Short mmCIF file of C-alpha atoms and ligand atoms in Angstrom, two decimals:
data_model
loop_
_atom_site.label_atom_id
_atom_site.label_comp_id
_atom_site.label_asym_id
_atom_site.label_seq_id
_atom_site.Cartn_x
_atom_site.Cartn_y
_atom_site.Cartn_z
CA UNK I 1 82.23 2.81 70.39
CA UNK I 2 81.43 2.40 74.39
CA UNK I 3 77.95 2.90 75.48
CA UNK I 4 78.81 7.16 76.60
CA UNK I 5 80.59 7.74 73.09
CA UNK I 6 77.01 5.62 72.07
CA UNK I 7 74.50 7.48 73.55
CA UNK I 8 75.75 10.54 72.69
CA UNK I 9 74.96 9.96 69.08
CA UNK I 10 71.48 8.79 69.23
CA UNK I 11 68.02 10.02 68.37
CA UNK I 12 65.11 8.47 71.13
CA UNK I 13 62.33 9.87 68.98
CA UNK I 14 63.60 8.07 65.78
CA UNK I 15 64.14 5.22 67.81
CA UNK I 16 60.86 4.57 69.91
CA UNK I 17 58.84 5.39 66.14
CA UNK I 18 61.24 2.57 64.91
CA UNK I 19 60.06 0.49 67.80
CA UNK I 20 56.07 0.99 67.04
CA UNK I 21 56.71 0.16 63.02
CA UNK I 22 58.00 -3.63 64.41
CA UNK I 23 54.85 -3.52 66.74
CA UNK I 24 52.89 -3.01 63.72
CA UNK I 25 54.61 -6.00 61.73
CA UNK I 26 53.91 -8.13 64.95
CA UNK I 27 50.24 -6.95 66.20
CA UNK I 28 48.92 -8.91 63.33
CA UNK I 29 50.32 -12.09 64.10
CA UNK I 30 48.53 -14.72 66.85
CA UNK I 31 51.12 -15.72 68.65
CA UNK I 32 50.68 -17.81 72.16
CA UNK I 33 53.34 -19.53 74.65
CA UNK I 34 54.13 -22.18 72.40
CA UNK I 35 53.43 -22.66 67.71
CA UNK I 36 54.31 -21.44 65.05
CA UNK I 37 52.85 -17.29 66.12
CA UNK I 38 55.86 -17.48 68.22
CA UNK I 39 58.54 -18.71 65.79
CA UNK I 40 57.18 -16.74 62.86
CA UNK I 41 57.94 -13.22 65.22
CA UNK I 42 60.65 -14.35 66.24
CA UNK I 43 61.46 -14.36 62.96
CA UNK I 44 60.28 -11.00 62.52
CA UNK I 45 63.41 -10.26 66.04
CA UNK I 46 65.98 -12.09 63.65
CA UNK I 47 65.82 -9.33 60.97
CA UNK I 48 67.56 -6.96 63.26
CA UNK I 49 69.51 -9.04 65.78
CA UNK I 50 71.20 -12.04 65.37
CA UNK I 51 68.92 -14.12 67.39
CA UNK I 52 69.19 -17.90 68.44
CA UNK I 53 66.32 -19.89 68.26
CA UNK I 54 65.94 -22.92 71.21
CA UNK I 55 63.42 -25.14 70.81
CA UNK I 56 62.74 -27.59 74.07
CA UNK I 57 60.38 -30.01 72.84
CA UNK I 58 57.04 -31.17 74.33
CA UNK I 59 57.38 -33.11 77.72
CA UNK I 60 60.61 -31.70 78.71
CA UNK I 61 60.36 -31.57 82.59
CA UNK I 62 61.85 -28.35 84.27
CA UNK I 63 61.68 -27.79 87.23
CA UNK I 64 57.86 -28.49 88.97
CA UNK I 65 57.50 -28.02 84.95
CA UNK I 66 56.44 -30.05 82.06
CA UNK I 67 56.76 -27.86 78.68
CA UNK I 68 53.15 -29.01 77.65
CA UNK I 69 52.22 -30.00 74.14
CA UNK I 70 52.84 -27.09 70.97
CA UNK I 71 49.60 -25.03 70.01
CA UNK I 72 48.61 -24.26 66.16
CA UNK I 73 45.55 -22.51 64.85
CA UNK I 74 44.71 -21.76 61.13
CA UNK I 75 40.83 -20.84 61.18
CA UNK I 76 38.29 -20.73 64.08
CA UNK I 77 34.19 -19.06 63.89
CA UNK I 78 30.81 -19.33 64.76
CA UNK I 79 28.17 -19.06 62.49
CA UNK I 80 24.73 -18.68 62.03
CA UNK I 81 22.56 -20.57 60.59
CA UNK I 82 22.37 -17.82 57.37
CA UNK I 83 25.90 -19.25 57.45
CA UNK I 84 27.26 -15.89 59.05
CA UNK I 85 30.53 -15.67 60.63
CA UNK I 86 29.17 -13.79 64.45
CA UNK I 87 32.25 -14.66 65.43
CA UNK I 88 35.92 -14.69 63.76
CA UNK I 89 39.11 -15.45 63.54
CA UNK I 90 40.03 -13.80 60.59
CA UNK I 91 39.34 -10.10 61.80
CA UNK I 92 40.73 -10.87 65.50
CA UNK I 93 42.71 -13.41 67.15
CA UNK I 94 41.65 -12.50 70.65
CA UNK I 95 38.53 -13.70 69.61
CA UNK I 96 40.08 -17.12 70.35
CA UNK I 97 40.40 -18.42 74.29
CA UNK I 98 44.35 -18.64 73.27
CA UNK I 99 45.33 -23.14 73.82
CA UNK I 100 41.70 -23.82 72.47
CA UNK I 101 41.42 -27.66 71.28
CA UNK I 102 39.54 -28.15 67.72
CA UNK I 103 36.61 -27.84 68.03
CA UNK I 104 33.64 -29.10 65.24
CA UNK I 105 29.81 -28.98 66.47
CA UNK I 106 25.94 -27.45 66.49
CA UNK I 107 24.61 -26.35 69.22
CA UNK I 108 21.92 -23.87 70.26
CA UNK I 109 22.97 -20.48 71.61
CA UNK I 110 22.16 -21.52 75.27
CA UNK I 111 24.99 -24.53 75.11
CA UNK I 112 27.35 -21.79 73.44
CA UNK I 113 26.97 -19.02 75.73
CA UNK I 114 29.35 -21.35 78.35
CA UNK I 115 32.29 -21.08 76.58
CA UNK I 116 31.35 -16.77 75.21
CA UNK I 117 33.48 -14.62 77.17
CA UNK I 118 32.27 -10.71 77.21
CA UNK I 119 32.90 -7.54 79.31
CA UNK I 120 29.61 -6.24 80.06
CA UNK I 121 31.61 -3.36 82.19
CA UNK I 122 33.83 -1.98 78.31
CA UNK I 123 30.81 -3.84 75.75
CA UNK I 124 32.86 -2.72 72.91
CA UNK I 125 36.32 -4.52 73.89
CA UNK I 126 36.99 -8.22 72.91
CA UNK I 127 38.58 -9.57 76.79
CA UNK I 128 41.47 -11.70 76.48
CA UNK I 129 41.54 -15.12 77.23
CA UNK I 130 44.13 -18.35 77.24
CA UNK I 131 44.66 -21.83 78.82
CA UNK I 132 47.31 -22.76 78.61
CA UNK I 133 47.00 -25.68 81.46
CA UNK I 134 43.56 -26.35 81.01
CA UNK I 135 41.84 -29.11 77.34
CA UNK I 136 38.89 -26.22 77.38
CA UNK I 137 37.59 -23.88 74.42
CA UNK I 138 35.88 -21.15 73.95
CA UNK I 139 35.46 -17.04 72.00
CA UNK I 140 35.39 -14.21 73.11
CA UNK I 141 33.73 -11.32 71.92
CA UNK I 142 32.27 -7.44 71.98
CA UNK I 143 29.38 -7.61 75.64
CA UNK I 144 27.23 -5.78 72.72
CA UNK I 145 27.97 -8.41 70.50
CA UNK I 146 26.84 -11.13 72.19
CA UNK I 147 23.54 -8.91 72.91
CA UNK I 148 23.13 -9.21 69.09
CA UNK I 149 23.26 -13.32 68.79
CA UNK I 150 19.42 -14.52 67.95
CA UNK I 151 17.93 -17.95 69.50
CA UNK I 152 19.26 -20.67 67.07
CA UNK I 153 21.04 -23.30 65.89
CA UNK I 154 25.37 -22.45 65.83
CA UNK I 155 27.62 -23.92 63.71
CA UNK I 156 31.56 -23.68 66.31
CA UNK I 157 34.50 -24.60 65.06
CA UNK I 158 38.30 -24.43 66.06
CA UNK I 159 40.43 -25.57 63.09
CA UNK I 160 43.77 -26.01 65.66
CA UNK I 161 45.84 -28.45 66.87
CA UNK I 162 46.94 -29.74 70.07
CA UNK I 163 50.29 -32.42 69.78
CA UNK I 164 53.48 -32.95 70.74
CA UNK I 165 55.76 -30.70 69.07
CA UNK I 166 58.15 -28.06 71.28
CA UNK I 167 59.21 -24.55 72.64
CA UNK I 168 60.83 -22.08 71.40
CA UNK I 169 62.69 -18.78 72.58
CA UNK I 170 64.80 -16.80 71.41
CA UNK I 171 68.49 -15.55 73.30
CA UNK I 172 70.69 -12.57 72.08
CA UNK I 173 73.98 -12.49 73.96
CA UNK I 174 76.30 -9.77 73.41
CA UNK I 175 79.74 -10.90 74.47
CA UNK I 176 81.56 -8.01 77.46
CA UNK I 177 84.75 -7.24 78.27
CA UNK I 178 83.70 -10.43 81.24
CA UNK I 179 81.59 -13.19 81.15
CA UNK I 180 79.65 -11.22 84.33
CA UNK I 181 75.47 -10.50 82.84
CA UNK I 182 73.44 -8.44 82.12
CA UNK I 183 69.69 -10.83 81.91
CA UNK I 184 66.50 -8.35 80.24
CA UNK I 185 63.90 -10.38 79.70
CA UNK I 186 61.07 -9.96 77.76
CA UNK I 187 57.47 -12.38 76.88
CA UNK I 188 56.47 -13.25 73.71
CA UNK I 189 53.00 -15.10 73.85
CA UNK I 190 50.94 -12.42 74.05
CA UNK I 191 48.54 -12.34 70.68
CA UNK I 192 47.44 -8.73 69.29
CA UNK I 193 47.99 -6.87 72.37
CA UNK I 194 49.90 -3.67 72.54
CA UNK I 195 51.54 -2.48 75.62
CA UNK I 196 51.89 -6.03 77.40
CA UNK I 197 53.73 -7.92 75.27
CA UNK I 198 54.76 -6.01 72.11
CA UNK I 199 56.08 -2.92 73.28
CA UNK I 200 58.41 -4.45 76.13
CA UNK I 201 59.42 -6.94 73.21
CA UNK I 202 60.29 -3.55 71.11
CA UNK I 203 62.80 -2.19 73.66
CA UNK I 204 64.78 -5.22 74.90
CA UNK I 205 64.69 -5.37 70.83
CA UNK I 206 66.51 -2.16 70.17
CA UNK I 207 68.10 -2.30 73.41
CA UNK I 208 70.12 -4.97 72.06
CA UNK I 209 70.17 -3.33 68.93
CA UNK I 210 72.07 -0.56 70.23
CA UNK I 211 74.38 -2.27 72.21
CA UNK I 212 75.14 -4.90 69.49
CA UNK I 213 78.63 -3.39 68.42
CA UNK I 214 80.06 -1.69 71.14
CA UNK I 215 82.74 -2.05 73.69
CA UNK I 216 80.57 -3.14 76.81
CA UNK I 217 81.83 -4.16 80.02
CA UNK I 218 79.35 -6.56 81.60
CA UNK I 219 77.93 -9.06 78.55
CA UNK I 220 74.83 -9.32 77.82
CA UNK I 221 71.66 -11.56 77.58
CA UNK I 222 68.56 -10.89 75.93
CA UNK I 223 65.43 -13.72 76.26
CA UNK I 224 62.85 -13.76 74.52
CA UNK I 225 60.27 -16.05 76.00
CA UNK I 226 56.75 -17.23 76.47
CA UNK I 227 55.95 -15.92 80.04
CA UNK I 228 55.48 -18.19 82.85
CA UNK I 229 56.72 -21.46 81.32
CA UNK I 230 59.59 -19.80 79.25
CA UNK I 231 61.28 -18.18 81.65
CA UNK I 232 60.92 -21.38 84.27
CA UNK I 233 62.64 -23.44 81.19
CA UNK I 234 65.99 -21.35 80.81
CA UNK I 235 66.41 -21.07 84.23
CA UNK I 236 65.94 -25.04 84.69
CA UNK I 237 68.17 -25.91 81.36
CA UNK I 238 71.02 -22.90 82.09
CA UNK I 239 71.40 -23.53 85.71
CA UNK I 240 75.50 -23.28 85.08
CA UNK I 241 74.14 -20.01 83.72
CA UNK I 242 72.45 -18.25 86.01
CA UNK I 243 75.56 -17.12 88.60
CA UNK I 244 76.92 -14.71 86.35
CA UNK I 245 73.80 -12.95 85.95
CA UNK I 246 74.41 -9.85 88.36
CA UNK I 247 71.69 -7.49 86.99
CA UNK I 248 68.22 -8.23 85.09
CA UNK I 249 65.43 -5.89 83.85
CA UNK I 250 62.21 -7.33 82.88
CA UNK I 251 60.52 -4.71 80.29
CA UNK I 252 57.17 -4.49 80.21
CA UNK I 253 54.25 -2.35 79.35
CA UNK I 254 56.70 0.74 78.14
CA UNK I 255 54.50 1.79 75.58
CA UNK I 256 51.36 4.39 77.33
CA UNK I 257 51.52 7.26 78.48
CA UNK I 258 51.06 6.37 82.26
CA UNK I 259 54.33 7.54 84.57
CA UNK I 260 57.30 5.08 85.09
CA UNK I 261 56.91 2.40 87.81
CA UNK I 262 59.55 0.64 88.79
CA UNK I 263 59.77 -2.42 90.03
CA UNK I 264 62.75 -3.80 92.87
CA UNK I 265 63.89 -7.41 92.51
CA UNK I 266 63.07 -9.19 95.34
CA UNK I 267 67.19 -8.05 96.99
CA UNK I 268 65.38 -5.27 97.13
CA UNK I 269 68.68 -3.26 97.60
CA UNK I 270 70.50 -4.55 94.17
CA UNK I 271 72.21 -2.51 91.88
CA UNK I 272 70.07 -2.32 89.13
CA UNK I 273 67.28 -1.13 92.11
CA UNK I 274 69.56 0.97 92.63
CA UNK I 275 70.93 2.41 89.09
CA UNK I 276 67.27 2.16 87.77
CA UNK I 277 66.15 4.61 91.35
CA UNK I 278 68.90 6.97 90.00
CA UNK I 279 68.06 6.85 86.45
CA UNK I 280 64.60 7.97 86.85
CA UNK I 281 64.83 10.24 89.70
CA UNK I 282 66.92 12.03 87.52
CA UNK I 283 65.13 11.70 84.86
CA UNK I 284 62.92 14.61 85.54
CA UNK I 285 60.06 12.17 84.59
CA UNK I 286 56.76 11.18 86.65
CA UNK I 287 57.75 7.97 88.87
CA UNK I 288 56.96 5.38 90.82
CA UNK I 289 59.20 2.56 93.07
CA UNK I 290 57.27 -0.32 94.58
CA UNK I 291 58.63 -3.19 96.18
CA UNK I 292 59.11 -6.90 95.05
CA UNK I 293 55.91 -8.96 94.95
CA UNK I 294 55.70 -12.42 93.81
CA UNK I 295 53.19 -11.31 91.55
CA UNK I 296 53.35 -10.29 87.76
CA UNK I 297 55.93 -11.39 84.73
CA UNK I 298 58.89 -13.65 84.96
CA UNK I 299 60.56 -11.51 87.68
CA UNK I 300 58.60 -13.93 89.38
CA UNK I 301 61.02 -16.90 87.67
CA UNK I 302 63.72 -14.98 88.63
CA UNK I 303 63.46 -13.20 91.72
CA UNK I 304 61.70 -17.46 92.72
CA UNK I 305 63.93 -17.65 96.23
CA UNK I 306 65.91 -20.51 94.86
CA UNK I 307 67.27 -18.60 92.50
CA UNK I 308 66.33 -14.95 94.25
CA UNK I 309 68.44 -12.82 91.47
CA UNK I 310 69.02 -9.63 91.42
CA UNK I 311 66.08 -8.90 88.70
CA UNK I 312 63.32 -5.83 88.82
CA UNK I 313 60.79 -5.20 86.32
CA UNK I 314 60.56 -1.30 84.50
CA UNK I 315 57.32 -0.86 82.99
CA UNK I 316 55.10 2.08 82.47
CA UNK I 317 51.68 1.86 84.54
CA UNK I 318 51.79 -1.30 86.21
CA UNK I 319 49.75 -4.92 84.71
CA UNK I 320 46.41 -4.71 85.16
CA UNK I 321 45.84 -1.48 86.29
CA UNK I 322 44.82 0.07 83.18
CA UNK I 323 41.14 -0.50 81.85
CA UNK I 324 42.45 -1.47 78.00
CA UNK I 325 44.99 -4.29 80.20
CA UNK I 326 43.57 -7.88 78.55
CA UNK I 327 41.83 -6.19 75.66
CA UNK I 328 41.05 -5.36 72.50
CA UNK I 329 41.77 -1.34 73.34
CA UNK I 330 45.60 -2.70 74.26
CA UNK I 331 46.08 -1.59 70.29
CA UNK I 332 47.88 0.20 68.32
CA UNK I 333 46.56 3.17 69.52
CA UNK I 334 47.18 2.88 72.80
CA UNK I 335 50.29 3.35 72.53
CA UNK I 336 52.49 6.25 71.07
CA UNK I 337 56.39 6.04 70.17
CA UNK I 338 56.86 9.07 71.58
CA UNK I 339 56.53 6.81 75.36
CA UNK I 340 58.08 4.45 74.13
CA UNK I 341 61.64 6.12 72.96
CA UNK I 342 61.23 7.70 76.44
CA UNK I 343 60.83 4.05 77.72
CA UNK I 344 64.23 3.34 75.78
CA UNK I 345 66.47 6.87 76.82
CA UNK I 346 65.25 5.70 80.34
CA UNK I 347 66.44 2.09 80.67
CA UNK I 348 69.69 2.66 78.35
CA UNK I 349 70.62 4.98 80.89
CA UNK I 350 70.08 2.03 84.08
CA UNK I 351 72.44 0.37 81.55
CA UNK I 352 74.87 3.13 81.83
CA UNK I 353 74.86 3.54 85.06
CA UNK I 354 75.45 -0.12 85.53
CA UNK I 355 78.36 -0.21 82.46
CA UNK I 356 79.72 3.06 84.23
CA UNK I 357 79.74 1.99 88.62
CA UNK I 358 83.27 1.69 89.29
CA UNK I 359 85.23 1.69 92.65
CA UNK I 360 87.84 5.05 91.85
CA UNK I 361 90.87 5.74 94.37
CA UNK I 362 92.12 9.32 94.80
CA UNK I 363 95.97 8.98 94.23
CA UNK I 364 96.19 12.75 95.39
CA UNK I 365 94.07 12.22 99.08
CA UNK I 366 96.51 13.76 101.43
CA UNK I 367 93.89 17.06 101.71
CA UNK I 368 92.39 18.79 98.21
CA UNK I 369 94.75 18.35 95.52
CA UNK I 370 95.38 21.86 93.65
CA UNK I 371 93.13 22.07 90.76
CA UNK I 372 93.66 24.64 89.88
CA UNK I 373 97.16 23.58 88.51
CA UNK I 374 95.73 21.12 86.39
CA UNK I 375 93.04 23.35 84.79
CA UNK I 376 90.29 22.06 86.37
CA UNK I 377 89.25 24.28 88.75
CA UNK I 378 86.46 26.92 87.43
CA UNK I 379 86.06 25.08 84.54
CA UNK I 380 82.60 25.67 85.08
CA UNK I 381 83.23 29.42 84.34
CA UNK I 382 84.90 28.95 80.75
CA UNK I 383 82.45 26.95 78.29
CA UNK I 384 79.70 24.98 78.59
CA UNK I 385 81.31 22.47 76.25
CA UNK I 386 84.98 22.04 79.22
CA UNK I 387 81.73 19.25 80.72
CA UNK I 388 83.44 19.08 84.08
CA UNK I 389 82.14 21.05 86.75
CA UNK I 390 83.57 21.71 90.23
CA UNK I 391 81.14 20.10 92.58
CA UNK I 392 81.19 16.56 91.01
CA UNK I 393 84.62 16.73 90.93
CA UNK I 394 85.06 17.69 95.12
CA UNK I 395 82.04 14.59 96.17
CA UNK I 396 84.10 11.97 93.28
CA UNK I 397 87.88 13.31 94.69
CA UNK I 398 85.94 12.92 98.33
CA UNK I 399 84.55 9.44 98.21
CA UNK I 400 86.94 7.72 96.06
CA UNK I 401 88.36 5.81 99.25
CA UNK I 402 88.39 2.50 97.41
CA UNK I 403 85.17 2.06 99.43
CA UNK I 404 82.35 3.67 97.42
CA UNK I 405 81.23 3.35 94.02
CA UNK I 406 79.88 6.01 91.87
CA UNK I 407 76.80 5.37 92.69
CA UNK I 408 77.50 5.93 96.00
CA UNK I 409 78.70 8.68 94.96
CA UNK I 410 75.36 10.32 93.73
CA UNK I 411 73.38 9.00 96.06
CA UNK I 412 75.33 10.37 98.35
CA UNK I 413 75.91 13.77 96.76
CA UNK I 414 72.75 13.74 94.80
CA UNK I 415 74.47 14.68 92.08
CA UNK I 416 73.40 12.97 88.79
CA UNK I 417 75.67 10.46 87.55
CA UNK I 418 76.44 11.13 84.61
CA UNK I 419 77.96 14.39 85.77
CA UNK I 420 80.19 12.09 88.12
CA UNK I 421 81.31 10.25 85.59
CA UNK I 422 82.97 13.68 83.21
CA UNK I 423 84.31 14.48 86.42
CA UNK I 424 86.21 11.28 87.30
CA UNK I 425 86.86 10.66 83.95
CA UNK I 426 88.89 14.27 83.66
CA UNK I 427 90.47 13.14 87.25
CA UNK I 428 91.69 9.86 85.77
CA UNK I 429 93.05 12.01 82.72
CA UNK I 430 95.33 13.93 85.24
CA UNK I 431 96.68 11.26 87.24
CA UNK I 432 93.96 12.13 90.18
CA UNK I 433 92.03 9.48 89.98
CA UNK I 434 92.28 5.24 89.19
CA UNK I 435 89.99 2.76 88.07
CA UNK I 436 90.19 0.00 91.06
CA UNK I 437 89.56 -3.36 89.81
CA UNK I 438 86.36 -5.47 91.30
ZN1 ZN Y 501 50.08 -10.36 80.18
#
């Protein structure tokens, strides 16, 4: 089965629910850019997908960066003088600054406060903080809970380790009929946060799962990597493969109710940019297209000047533009299966366009061929499920001069890519059109 046939058989709603279920399973795990939480998460993904797990040792040089020490954490708390845990890692892993060094100490409130982070503007929410490359420790808590802390001595414990180990990432390669690749990348380093992190992971996983076993034009590479250092490590360790990547998408923040946002690759007019914009334009959904900027997610690395891959970023509300971003409020209530399924459907359509964006040659270009005698004319008046319409036929015939791809035809005609593809298939079947190679 190819992607065209597959798309007719799927139930995006069902997939949205499965994505949500996977996110709920991953949600409690304390992930980071390295460590056992990341491994445990990849092990869960591996139940769905043939995923290669790679371990890159601490100290490995990757371009201008070095793989850091591996961080693991078992427990963390702040106890008051009655022995109550007033801040407790066991209740939420967001309570500890991610990558905190181990600590066991007693201190007064004044001293403790130097290590506490809150969000006064959202007093119920716990912020998400990290300190990967600066050795320190800290706790995050709701501002309202900070106000409740009394003067007195506190016992502080962070039972963590920061030692030589590995950076772990997951990779799934699906072989297509040629070795040109489509890259799909999601970061996997955030702990209990849903939209930023888990939604992108779930979308990438279910896209990979959907494509597995299909007959594909492109080969597909899915990366489940810690943000920034993971993409830098992959690019540095796979420099011989970079030139095979012809299109790419970073997936993040796809489970909230906001409109779709597509951020273009650095190139700005790459085929993946045009495919994504084409799909969103015909989706009937609200969307926004943005130019590339060197801020955001792993597209920063894929689109660095020396790499300059055609990789865009697909999301709903962009990072930092929703108040719940990087707080405990980005939880399982903030994301919904219906938004996930909608994101899945749009991304699958983008891949469908890439898979089918070919150039054709009109084999009867001297005036219009007579469609009527081939049963192609006025099929629009026939039963609906014939699926071939006159206008797309005429557009495909006219622009199939070897120069224009189906995406060009779609852009010039304003017609939906899928209608044009059906027309092209009918014309090929009737000997009026032939597919051109690259
Ligand atoms: Zn983030």
